[in-house]
GROMACS .gro file of C-alpha atoms in nm:
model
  342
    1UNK     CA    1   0.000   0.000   0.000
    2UNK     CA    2   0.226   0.324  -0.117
    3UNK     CA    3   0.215   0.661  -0.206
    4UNK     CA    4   0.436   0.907  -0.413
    5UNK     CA    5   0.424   1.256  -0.448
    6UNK     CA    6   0.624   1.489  -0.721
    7UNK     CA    7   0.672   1.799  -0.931
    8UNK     CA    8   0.695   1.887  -1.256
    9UNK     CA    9   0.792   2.201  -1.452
   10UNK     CA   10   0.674   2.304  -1.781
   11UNK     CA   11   0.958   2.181  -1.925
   12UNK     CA   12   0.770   1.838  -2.061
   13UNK     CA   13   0.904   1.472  -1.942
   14UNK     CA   14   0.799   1.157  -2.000
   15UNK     CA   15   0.564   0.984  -1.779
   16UNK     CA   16   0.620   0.545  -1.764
   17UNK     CA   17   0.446   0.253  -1.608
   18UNK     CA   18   0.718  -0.008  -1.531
   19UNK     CA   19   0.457  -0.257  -1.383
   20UNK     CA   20   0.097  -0.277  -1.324
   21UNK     CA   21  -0.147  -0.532  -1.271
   22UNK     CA   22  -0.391  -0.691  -1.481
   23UNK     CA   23  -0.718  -0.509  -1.335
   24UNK     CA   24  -0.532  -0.153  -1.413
   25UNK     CA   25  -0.495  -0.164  -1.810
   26UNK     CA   26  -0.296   0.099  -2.003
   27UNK     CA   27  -0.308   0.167  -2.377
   28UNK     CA   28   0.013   0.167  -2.588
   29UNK     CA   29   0.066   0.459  -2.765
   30UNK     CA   30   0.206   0.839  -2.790
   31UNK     CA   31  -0.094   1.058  -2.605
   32UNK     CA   32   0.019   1.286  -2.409
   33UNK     CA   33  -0.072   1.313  -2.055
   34UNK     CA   34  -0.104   1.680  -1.897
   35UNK     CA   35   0.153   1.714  -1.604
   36UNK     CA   36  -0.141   1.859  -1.376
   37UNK     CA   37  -0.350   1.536  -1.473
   38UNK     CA   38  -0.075   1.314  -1.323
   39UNK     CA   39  -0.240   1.261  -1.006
   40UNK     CA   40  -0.580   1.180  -1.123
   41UNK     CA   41  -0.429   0.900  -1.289
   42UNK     CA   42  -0.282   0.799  -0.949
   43UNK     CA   43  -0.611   0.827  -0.780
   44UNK     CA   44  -0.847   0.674  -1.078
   45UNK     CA   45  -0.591   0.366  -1.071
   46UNK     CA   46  -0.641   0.313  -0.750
   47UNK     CA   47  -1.025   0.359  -0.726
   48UNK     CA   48  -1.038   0.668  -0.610
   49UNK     CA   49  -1.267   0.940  -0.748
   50UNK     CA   50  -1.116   1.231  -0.888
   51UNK     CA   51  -1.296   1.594  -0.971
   52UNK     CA   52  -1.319   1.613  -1.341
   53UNK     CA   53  -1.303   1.345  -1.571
   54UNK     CA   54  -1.003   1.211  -1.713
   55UNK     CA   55  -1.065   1.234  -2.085
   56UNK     CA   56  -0.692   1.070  -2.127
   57UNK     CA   57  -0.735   0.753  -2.348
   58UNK     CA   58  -0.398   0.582  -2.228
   59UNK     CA   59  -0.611   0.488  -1.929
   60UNK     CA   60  -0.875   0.212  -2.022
   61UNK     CA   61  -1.168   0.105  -1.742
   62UNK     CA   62  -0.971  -0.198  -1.587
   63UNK     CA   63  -1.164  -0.416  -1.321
   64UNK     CA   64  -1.361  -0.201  -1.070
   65UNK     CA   65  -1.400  -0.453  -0.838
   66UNK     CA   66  -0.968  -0.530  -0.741
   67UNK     CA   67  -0.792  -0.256  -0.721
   68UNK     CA   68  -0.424  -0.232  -0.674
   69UNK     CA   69  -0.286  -0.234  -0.330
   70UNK     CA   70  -0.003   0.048  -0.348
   71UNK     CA   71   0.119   0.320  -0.606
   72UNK     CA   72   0.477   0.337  -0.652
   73UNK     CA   73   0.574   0.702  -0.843
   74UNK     CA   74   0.912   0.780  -0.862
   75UNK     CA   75   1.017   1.123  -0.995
   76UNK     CA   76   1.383   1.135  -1.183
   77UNK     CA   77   1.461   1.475  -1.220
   78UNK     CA   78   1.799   1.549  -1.515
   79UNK     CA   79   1.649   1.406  -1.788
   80UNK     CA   80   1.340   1.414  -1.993
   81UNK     CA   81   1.352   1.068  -2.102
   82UNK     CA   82   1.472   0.701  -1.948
   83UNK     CA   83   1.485   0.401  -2.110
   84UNK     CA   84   1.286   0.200  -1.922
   85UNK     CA   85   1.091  -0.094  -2.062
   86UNK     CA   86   0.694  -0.063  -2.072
   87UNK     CA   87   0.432   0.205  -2.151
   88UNK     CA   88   0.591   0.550  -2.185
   89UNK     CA   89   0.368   0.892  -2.271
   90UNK     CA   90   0.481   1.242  -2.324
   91UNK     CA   91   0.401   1.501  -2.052
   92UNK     CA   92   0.209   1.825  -2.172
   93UNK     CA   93   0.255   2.141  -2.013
   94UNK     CA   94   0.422   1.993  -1.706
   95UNK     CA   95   0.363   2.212  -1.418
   96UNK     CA   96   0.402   2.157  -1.047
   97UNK     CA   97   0.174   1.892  -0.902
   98UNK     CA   98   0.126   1.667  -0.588
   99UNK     CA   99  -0.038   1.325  -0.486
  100UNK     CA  100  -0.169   1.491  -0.144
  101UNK     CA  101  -0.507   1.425  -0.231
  102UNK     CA  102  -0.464   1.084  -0.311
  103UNK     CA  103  -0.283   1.044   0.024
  104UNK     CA  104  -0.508   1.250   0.193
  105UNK     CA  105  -0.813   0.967   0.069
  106UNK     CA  106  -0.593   0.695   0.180
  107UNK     CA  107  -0.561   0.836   0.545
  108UNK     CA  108  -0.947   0.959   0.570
  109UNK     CA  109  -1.096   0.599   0.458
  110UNK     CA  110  -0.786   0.351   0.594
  111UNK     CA  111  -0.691   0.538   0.911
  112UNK     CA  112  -0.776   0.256   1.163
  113UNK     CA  113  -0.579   0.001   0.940
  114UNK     CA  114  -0.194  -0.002   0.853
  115UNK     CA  115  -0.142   0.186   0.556
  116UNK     CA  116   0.196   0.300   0.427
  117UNK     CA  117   0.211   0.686   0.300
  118UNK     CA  118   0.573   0.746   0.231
  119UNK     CA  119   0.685   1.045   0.075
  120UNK     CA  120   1.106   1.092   0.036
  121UNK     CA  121   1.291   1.335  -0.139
  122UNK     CA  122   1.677   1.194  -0.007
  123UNK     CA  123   1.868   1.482  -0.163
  124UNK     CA  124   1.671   1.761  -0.014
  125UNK     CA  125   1.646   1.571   0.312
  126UNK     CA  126   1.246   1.577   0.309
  127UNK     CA  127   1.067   1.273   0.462
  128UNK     CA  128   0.687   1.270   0.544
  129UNK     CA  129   0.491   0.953   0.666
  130UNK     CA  130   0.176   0.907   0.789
  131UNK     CA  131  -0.030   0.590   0.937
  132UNK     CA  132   0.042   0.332   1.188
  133UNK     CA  133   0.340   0.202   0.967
  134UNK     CA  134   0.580   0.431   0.998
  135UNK     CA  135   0.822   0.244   1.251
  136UNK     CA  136   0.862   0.030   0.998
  137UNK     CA  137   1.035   0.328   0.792
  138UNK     CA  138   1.211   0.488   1.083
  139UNK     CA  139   1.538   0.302   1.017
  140UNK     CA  140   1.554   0.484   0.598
  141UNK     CA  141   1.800   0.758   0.612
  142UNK     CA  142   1.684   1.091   0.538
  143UNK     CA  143   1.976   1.332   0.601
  144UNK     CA  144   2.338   1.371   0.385
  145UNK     CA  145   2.526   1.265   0.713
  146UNK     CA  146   2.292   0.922   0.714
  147UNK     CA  147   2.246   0.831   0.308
  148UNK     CA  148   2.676   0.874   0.342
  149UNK     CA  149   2.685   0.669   0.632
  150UNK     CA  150   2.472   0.377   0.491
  151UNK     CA  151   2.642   0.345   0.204
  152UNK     CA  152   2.995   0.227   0.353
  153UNK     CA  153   2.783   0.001   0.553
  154UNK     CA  154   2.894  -0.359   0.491
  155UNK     CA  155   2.528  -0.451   0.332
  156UNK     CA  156   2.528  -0.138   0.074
  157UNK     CA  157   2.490  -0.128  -0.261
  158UNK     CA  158   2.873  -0.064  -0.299
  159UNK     CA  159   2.947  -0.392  -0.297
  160UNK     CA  160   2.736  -0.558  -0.557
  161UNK     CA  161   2.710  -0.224  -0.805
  162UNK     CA  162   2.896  -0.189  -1.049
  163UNK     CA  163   3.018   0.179  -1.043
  164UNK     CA  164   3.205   0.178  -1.406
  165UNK     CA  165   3.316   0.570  -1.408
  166UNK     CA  166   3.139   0.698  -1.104
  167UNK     CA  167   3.400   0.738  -0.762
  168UNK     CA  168   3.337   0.637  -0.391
  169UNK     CA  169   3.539   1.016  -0.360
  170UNK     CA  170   3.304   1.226  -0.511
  171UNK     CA  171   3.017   1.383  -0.313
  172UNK     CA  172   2.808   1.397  -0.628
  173UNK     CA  173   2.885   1.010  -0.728
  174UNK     CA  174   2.792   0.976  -0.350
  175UNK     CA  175   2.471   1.155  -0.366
  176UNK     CA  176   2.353   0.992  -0.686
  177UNK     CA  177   2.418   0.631  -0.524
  178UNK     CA  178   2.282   0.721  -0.174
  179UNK     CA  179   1.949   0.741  -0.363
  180UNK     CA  180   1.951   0.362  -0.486
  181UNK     CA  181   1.997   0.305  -0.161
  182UNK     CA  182   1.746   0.426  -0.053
  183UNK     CA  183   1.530   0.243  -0.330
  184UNK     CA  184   1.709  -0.069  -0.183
  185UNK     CA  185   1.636  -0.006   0.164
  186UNK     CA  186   1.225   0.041   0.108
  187UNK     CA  187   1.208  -0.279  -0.109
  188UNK     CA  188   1.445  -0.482   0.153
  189UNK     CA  189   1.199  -0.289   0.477
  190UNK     CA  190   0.910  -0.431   0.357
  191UNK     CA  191   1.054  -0.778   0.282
  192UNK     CA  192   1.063  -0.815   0.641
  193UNK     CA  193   0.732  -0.654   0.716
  194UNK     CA  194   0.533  -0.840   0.444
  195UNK     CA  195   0.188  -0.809   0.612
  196UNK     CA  196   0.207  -0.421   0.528
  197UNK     CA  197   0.160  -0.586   0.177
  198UNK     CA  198  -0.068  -0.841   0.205
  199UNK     CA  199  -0.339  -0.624   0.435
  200UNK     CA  200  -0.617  -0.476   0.274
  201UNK     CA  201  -0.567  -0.122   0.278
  202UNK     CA  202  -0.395   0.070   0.006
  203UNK     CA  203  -0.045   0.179   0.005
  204UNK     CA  204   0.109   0.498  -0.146
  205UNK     CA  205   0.520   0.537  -0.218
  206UNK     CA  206   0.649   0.888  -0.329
  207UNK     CA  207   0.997   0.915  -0.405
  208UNK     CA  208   1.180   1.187  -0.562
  209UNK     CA  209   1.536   1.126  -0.728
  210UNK     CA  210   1.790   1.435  -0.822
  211UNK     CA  211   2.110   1.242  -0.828
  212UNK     CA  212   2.115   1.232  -1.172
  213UNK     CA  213   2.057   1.588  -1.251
  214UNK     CA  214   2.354   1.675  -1.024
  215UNK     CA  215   2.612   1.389  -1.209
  216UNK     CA  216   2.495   1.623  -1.516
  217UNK     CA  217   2.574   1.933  -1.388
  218UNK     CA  218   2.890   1.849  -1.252
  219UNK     CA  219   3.058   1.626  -1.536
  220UNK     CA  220   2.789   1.733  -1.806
  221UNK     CA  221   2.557   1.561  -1.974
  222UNK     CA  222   2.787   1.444  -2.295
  223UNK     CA  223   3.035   1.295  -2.015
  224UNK     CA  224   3.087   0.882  -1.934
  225UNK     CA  225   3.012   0.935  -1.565
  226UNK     CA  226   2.676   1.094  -1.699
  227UNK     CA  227   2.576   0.842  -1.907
  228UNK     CA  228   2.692   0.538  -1.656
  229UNK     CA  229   2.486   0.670  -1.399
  230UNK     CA  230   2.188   0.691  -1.603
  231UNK     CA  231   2.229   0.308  -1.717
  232UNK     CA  232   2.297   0.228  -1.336
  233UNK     CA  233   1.962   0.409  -1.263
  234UNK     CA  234   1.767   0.261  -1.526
  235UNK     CA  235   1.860  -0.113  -1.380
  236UNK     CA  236   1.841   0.020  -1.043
  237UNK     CA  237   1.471   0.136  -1.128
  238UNK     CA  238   1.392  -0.159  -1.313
  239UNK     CA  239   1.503  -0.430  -1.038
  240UNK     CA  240   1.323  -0.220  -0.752
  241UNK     CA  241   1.002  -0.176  -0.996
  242UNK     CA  242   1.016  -0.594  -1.038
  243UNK     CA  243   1.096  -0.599  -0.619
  244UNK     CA  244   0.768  -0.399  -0.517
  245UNK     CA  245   0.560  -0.560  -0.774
  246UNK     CA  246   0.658  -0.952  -0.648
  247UNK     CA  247   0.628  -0.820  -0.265
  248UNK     CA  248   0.260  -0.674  -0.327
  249UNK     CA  249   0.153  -1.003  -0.536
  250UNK     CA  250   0.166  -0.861  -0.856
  251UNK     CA  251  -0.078  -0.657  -0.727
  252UNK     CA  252   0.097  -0.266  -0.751
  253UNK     CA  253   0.148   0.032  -1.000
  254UNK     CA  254   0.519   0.120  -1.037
  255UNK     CA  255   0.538   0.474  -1.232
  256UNK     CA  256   0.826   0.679  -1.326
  257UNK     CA  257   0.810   1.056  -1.371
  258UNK     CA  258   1.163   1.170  -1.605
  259UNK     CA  259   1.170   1.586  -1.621
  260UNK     CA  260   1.441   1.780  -1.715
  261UNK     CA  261   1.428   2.049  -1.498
  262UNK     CA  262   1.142   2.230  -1.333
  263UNK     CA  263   1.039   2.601  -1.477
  264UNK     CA  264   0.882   2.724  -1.092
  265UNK     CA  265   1.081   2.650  -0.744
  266UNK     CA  266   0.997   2.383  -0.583
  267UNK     CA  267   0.748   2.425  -0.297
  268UNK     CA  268   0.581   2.186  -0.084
  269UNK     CA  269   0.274   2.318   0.201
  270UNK     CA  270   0.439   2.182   0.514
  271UNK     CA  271   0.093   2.044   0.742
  272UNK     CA  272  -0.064   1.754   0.877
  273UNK     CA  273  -0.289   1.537   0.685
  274UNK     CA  274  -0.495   1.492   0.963
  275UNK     CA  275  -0.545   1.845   0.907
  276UNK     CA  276  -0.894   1.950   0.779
  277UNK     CA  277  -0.874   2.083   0.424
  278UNK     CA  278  -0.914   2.444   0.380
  279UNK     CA  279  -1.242   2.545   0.142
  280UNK     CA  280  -1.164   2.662  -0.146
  281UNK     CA  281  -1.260   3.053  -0.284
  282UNK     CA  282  -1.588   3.064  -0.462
  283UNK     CA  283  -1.531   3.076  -0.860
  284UNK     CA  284  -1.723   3.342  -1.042
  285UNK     CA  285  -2.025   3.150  -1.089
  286UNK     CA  286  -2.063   2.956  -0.777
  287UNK     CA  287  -2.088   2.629  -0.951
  288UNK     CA  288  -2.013   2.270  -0.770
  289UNK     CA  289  -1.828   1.960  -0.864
  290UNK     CA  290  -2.042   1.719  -1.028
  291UNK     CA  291  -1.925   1.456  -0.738
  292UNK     CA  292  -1.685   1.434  -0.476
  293UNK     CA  293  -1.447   1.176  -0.361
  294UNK     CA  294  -1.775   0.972  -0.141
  295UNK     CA  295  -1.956   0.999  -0.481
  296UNK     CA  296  -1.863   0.614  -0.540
  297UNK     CA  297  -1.944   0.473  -0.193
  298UNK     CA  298  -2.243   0.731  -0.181
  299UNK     CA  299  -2.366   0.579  -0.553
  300UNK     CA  300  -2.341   0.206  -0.441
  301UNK     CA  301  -2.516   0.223  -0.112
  302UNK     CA  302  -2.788   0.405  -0.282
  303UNK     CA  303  -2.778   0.230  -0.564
  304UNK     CA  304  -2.756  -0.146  -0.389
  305UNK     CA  305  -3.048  -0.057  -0.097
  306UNK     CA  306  -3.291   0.061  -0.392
  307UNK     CA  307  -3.237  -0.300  -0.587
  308UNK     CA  308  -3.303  -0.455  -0.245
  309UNK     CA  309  -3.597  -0.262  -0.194
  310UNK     CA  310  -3.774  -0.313  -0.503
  311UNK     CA  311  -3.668  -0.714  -0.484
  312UNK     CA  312  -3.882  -0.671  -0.169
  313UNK     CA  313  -4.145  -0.530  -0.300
  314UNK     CA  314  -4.191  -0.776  -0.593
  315UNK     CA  315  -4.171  -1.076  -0.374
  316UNK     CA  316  -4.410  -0.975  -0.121
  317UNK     CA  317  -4.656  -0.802  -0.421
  318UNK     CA  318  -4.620  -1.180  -0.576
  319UNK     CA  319  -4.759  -1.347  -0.258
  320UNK     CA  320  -4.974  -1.146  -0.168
  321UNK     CA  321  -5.119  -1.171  -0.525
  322UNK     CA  322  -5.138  -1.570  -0.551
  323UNK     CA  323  -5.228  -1.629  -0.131
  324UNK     CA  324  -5.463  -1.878  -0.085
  325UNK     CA  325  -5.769  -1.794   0.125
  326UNK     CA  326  -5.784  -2.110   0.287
  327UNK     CA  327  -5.483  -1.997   0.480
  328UNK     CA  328  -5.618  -1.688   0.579
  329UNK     CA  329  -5.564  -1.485   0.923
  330UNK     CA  330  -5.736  -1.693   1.232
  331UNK     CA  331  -5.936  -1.300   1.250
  332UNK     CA  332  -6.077  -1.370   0.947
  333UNK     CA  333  -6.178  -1.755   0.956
  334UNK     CA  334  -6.319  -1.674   1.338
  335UNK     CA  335  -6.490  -1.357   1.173
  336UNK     CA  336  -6.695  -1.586   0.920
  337UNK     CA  337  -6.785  -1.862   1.172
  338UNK     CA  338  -6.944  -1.603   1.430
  339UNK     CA  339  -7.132  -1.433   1.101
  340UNK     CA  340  -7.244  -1.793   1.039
  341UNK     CA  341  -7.343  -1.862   1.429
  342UNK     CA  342  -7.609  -1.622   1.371
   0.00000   0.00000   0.00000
């Protein structure tokens, strides 16, 4: 059960599903996807309700009755494209976004059961969990003085990854490989907390990656160490992608997010999501969604009692229609024999 949350500038990108199950189907094909749209697609994949449709045809109607059990967005920032294998779309007008609202849902309809709402940006140092599973994430590391101290850890990736050009020297090498680790560290966490991923509420994973876009701007993006690190990402991405997916059941929707760079600063409301939302201004015509996020569960409890109630009514209509008198009320058969009596 995951949750991600990134940005996007108008730059463009390139928006990829590594993995997804069976009940979420995507379309092959070009169409772009509009950056602000981003989370809707989140939210409708993991049946959610979202404000306005989602007139996007790369998303087809899947099966409404199983849902996947976590959402898995990671956000590569230094590049517009990765080669990654499965669907890939072009991002229009890429602006600035967040999966709050999805998270938000999560909290508001799972909050008594264990759901996992991790958001991580490891270069910036910005962690934010929420739900009854966050010991389980306690151990990540979220600072520069922890990410560098994990990786010369016996068990780090430094052992098993190849680092071709990159150094074990340079803080920028050291910052772009911290960030695997981290994508390690989640994958290996939950291995050892598998009923996170085998309860029944949803899980959200947001993680935000800007190694890569500081190997560029330190060797340039022509360079070897460049172009190493973005084939050590791409595996890296892949193998955790194939890691959540088997840990979930085959069951989760692993996304990737590629932008170059983002056009507005990068700005994140710092509350609580047990915090009520604030209303929002009324627009110039005072007009209302057509539904909001209970419109499902509103629509099927309506929609279920109504079905029951006129099954109800049929079947007692039906008797009532072919009752045989003989089996009357004892009112009525000791009615007639006193009527007779006289």
């Amino acid at each position: 059960t995951a949750v991600c949350v990134c940005f996007l500038g108008v730059c463009g990108g390139e928006f990829s599903i590594l993995r997804s199950p069976q009940s979420v189907v995507f379309r092959d094909g070009s169409w772009p996807i509009p950056g602000e749209r981003i989370p809707d697609v989140a939210a409708l994949t993991m049946g959610f309700s979202v404000e306005e449709d989602l007139p996007w045809p790369g998303l087809a109607v899947g099966d409404l009755f199983h849902r996947p059990r976590a959402t898995v967005l990671v956000t590569v920032k230094g590049v517009d494209k990765l080669p990654v294998k499965g669907f890939s779309y072009p991002i229009e007008n890429a602006v600035p976004f967040s999966l709050d609202s999805v998270a938000n849902a999560i909290h508001t309809l799972f909050s008594e059961e264990t759901p996992v709402v991790l958001q991580l940006a490891p270069s910036e140092e910005r962690v934010y969990m929420v739900g009854k599973a966050n010991a389980v994430f306690e151990d990540l590391s979220v600072t520069l003085r922890q990410l560098r101290n994990r990786l010369f850890q016996d068990n780090s990736i430094l052992s098993s990854l190849p680092l071709n050009s990159l150094s074990r020297n340079n803080e920028v090498d050291l910052l772009f490989l911290s960030e695997l680790q981290v994508l390690h560290d989640i994958a290996s966490l939950l291995s050892r907390h598998k009923h996170l991923a085998k309860d029944h509420s949803p899980d959200l994973y947001s993680l935000e990656l800007s190694g890569l876009e500081e190997v560029g701007k330190r060797y340039g993006e022509d360079s070897q160490q460049f172009k190493d690190a973005s084939q050590i990402l791409v595996d890296s991405l892949q193998k955790f992608a194939d890691e959540m997916f088997n840990l979930y059941g085959g069951n989760a929707v692993v996304e990737v997010v590629a932008v170059k760079e983002f056009n507005s600063p990068l700005s994140r409301k710092t509350r609580s999501i047990l915090q009520a939302s604030q209303p929002e201004k009324d627009n110039p015509y005072n007009l209302a969604y057509p539904y909001n996020y209970d419109y499902s569960v509103i629509f099927n409890i309506v929609l279920w009692m109504m079905i029951g109630l006129a099954l109800a009514v049929i079947v007692i209509s039906y008797n009532l229609w072919n009752m045989d008198p003989g089996y009357d009320s004892i009112i009525y058969r000791m009615t007639n024999q006193k009527i007779r009596m006289d």
